[in-house]
């Protein structure tokens, strides 16, 4: 049984207001939608670009919500009549991060029991996630689990052990409660791996803030989504949150941690490497970095390179040169950009210790 006291324990900088003892308030759901904040629910008021959830705190309590979290000062809301004196309200510095933390706690922190890969970038995220899913399925398939013990969350759908679930969004990473529910379903289904497509909006809005990532990979970063982020630097900074999260996740036994960078992409390589160096200096420990690219002149030595690339009408063929040797690869995907997508998935798999034969398959 999860209580409000349990959730308070995972919230940084939180202050509780209310007459009831938090240990006596049972929480059965966490939501940012006041329409679903029924009895036993914790409503988290999030200020969005168009709608401020703090305006719906009164509605959430009227629906029967057990408690509310928000970033607005308690006195301001009380004076404005948002709720009655004595109502259970938790004031936090950042309600988006609180939503993620509480959602993870409600599901008993499922990502701590998975090997979690996050894939970000402007282009090729869903393709790379799908390629990696196929590789990990091949590596973990068994008579008991022929689909492999893999779960994946993309902007299009979620798949858990081969069963597809419509996320209902189709444009960005699902909200934190849904992400955590999917991860819990993966754990309950016996999955070993979770692959999570992490958009810049999803990262900036804290939708994956409470996911304990082990591998962070990037496809590329171009000039997009500036209508939301404002500047390219802000856009890159949002992507970099995935890599910063590697330093926040608790260590998992027998699970490697690594950052996967595209050395062909000038828009991301140097900026993300600088972020990793900054975090290493601040935290006192490094995260291993593996670079990938198509063979040719590079300012850095490639850890994984595509050589002898042949673009045919029905397939793309090349040799993967990596730190453990070399092996041939063939894909039905066409074009140089798909060589990069394949390399991103291959480098991630090799960093996880996946054998070349499973990757070839």
Short mmCIF file of N, CA and C in Angstrom, two decimals, residues 25 32 57 67 83 89 92 119 137 142 160 169 174 185 224 228-229 292 298 326 342 356-357:
data_model
loop_
_atom_site.label_atom_id
_atom_site.label_comp_id
_atom_site.label_asym_id
_atom_site.label_seq_id
_atom_site.Cartn_x
_atom_site.Cartn_y
_atom_site.Cartn_z
N UNK A 25 -2.91 8.65 4.36
CA UNK A 25 -3.56 8.91 3.06
C UNK A 25 -3.05 7.92 2.03
N UNK A 32 -2.01 13.89 -14.02
CA UNK A 32 -1.94 15.34 -14.26
C UNK A 32 -3.22 15.83 -14.91
N UNK A 57 -7.03 22.67 -9.73
CA UNK A 57 -6.85 22.03 -8.42
C UNK A 57 -8.21 21.87 -7.72
N UNK A 67 -5.07 14.11 -2.61
CA UNK A 67 -4.07 15.15 -2.37
C UNK A 67 -3.68 15.77 -3.69
N UNK A 83 -8.65 25.66 -2.75
CA UNK A 83 -9.05 24.55 -1.88
C UNK A 83 -9.31 25.09 -0.48
N UNK A 89 -2.00 19.40 0.48
CA UNK A 89 -1.31 20.00 -0.65
C UNK A 89 0.19 19.90 -0.44
N UNK A 92 6.06 21.93 -4.34
CA UNK A 92 7.35 21.44 -4.84
C UNK A 92 7.99 22.48 -5.75
N UNK A 119 16.96 6.47 -26.61
CA UNK A 119 17.41 6.92 -27.93
C UNK A 119 16.80 8.28 -28.20
N UNK A 137 15.74 -8.77 -29.34
CA UNK A 137 14.87 -9.95 -29.42
C UNK A 137 15.66 -11.16 -29.88
N UNK A 142 14.12 -17.30 -26.64
CA UNK A 142 14.27 -18.65 -26.09
C UNK A 142 12.97 -19.40 -26.34
N UNK A 160 5.46 -4.85 -25.89
CA UNK A 160 5.98 -5.57 -24.73
C UNK A 160 5.97 -7.05 -25.05
N UNK A 169 -0.61 8.82 -28.78
CA UNK A 169 -0.01 10.14 -28.93
C UNK A 169 0.49 10.37 -30.36
N UNK A 174 5.23 9.52 -24.45
CA UNK A 174 4.04 9.58 -23.59
C UNK A 174 4.35 10.27 -22.26
N UNK A 185 4.66 -2.93 -16.80
CA UNK A 185 4.16 -4.07 -17.58
C UNK A 185 5.33 -4.89 -18.14
N UNK A 224 15.59 21.83 -35.72
CA UNK A 224 14.15 21.59 -35.70
C UNK A 224 13.59 21.93 -34.32
N UNK A 228 9.36 25.48 -30.28
CA UNK A 228 9.14 25.11 -28.87
C UNK A 228 10.34 25.51 -28.01
N UNK A 229 11.54 25.14 -28.46
CA UNK A 229 12.73 25.35 -27.63
C UNK A 229 13.30 26.77 -27.73
N UNK A 292 30.35 6.22 -33.28
CA UNK A 292 30.11 5.47 -34.51
C UNK A 292 30.08 6.41 -35.69
N UNK A 298 37.92 11.58 -39.65
CA UNK A 298 37.19 12.02 -38.48
C UNK A 298 38.17 12.64 -37.49
N UNK A 326 35.52 -7.52 -36.68
CA UNK A 326 34.73 -7.06 -37.82
C UNK A 326 33.73 -8.14 -38.21
N UNK A 342 21.40 2.23 -38.49
CA UNK A 342 21.85 0.87 -38.18
C UNK A 342 23.08 0.91 -37.28
N UNK A 356 27.85 -10.45 -32.17
CA UNK A 356 27.65 -10.06 -33.57
C UNK A 356 26.65 -10.92 -34.32
N UNK A 357 26.57 -12.22 -34.02
CA UNK A 357 25.65 -13.06 -34.79
C UNK A 357 24.20 -12.68 -34.55
#
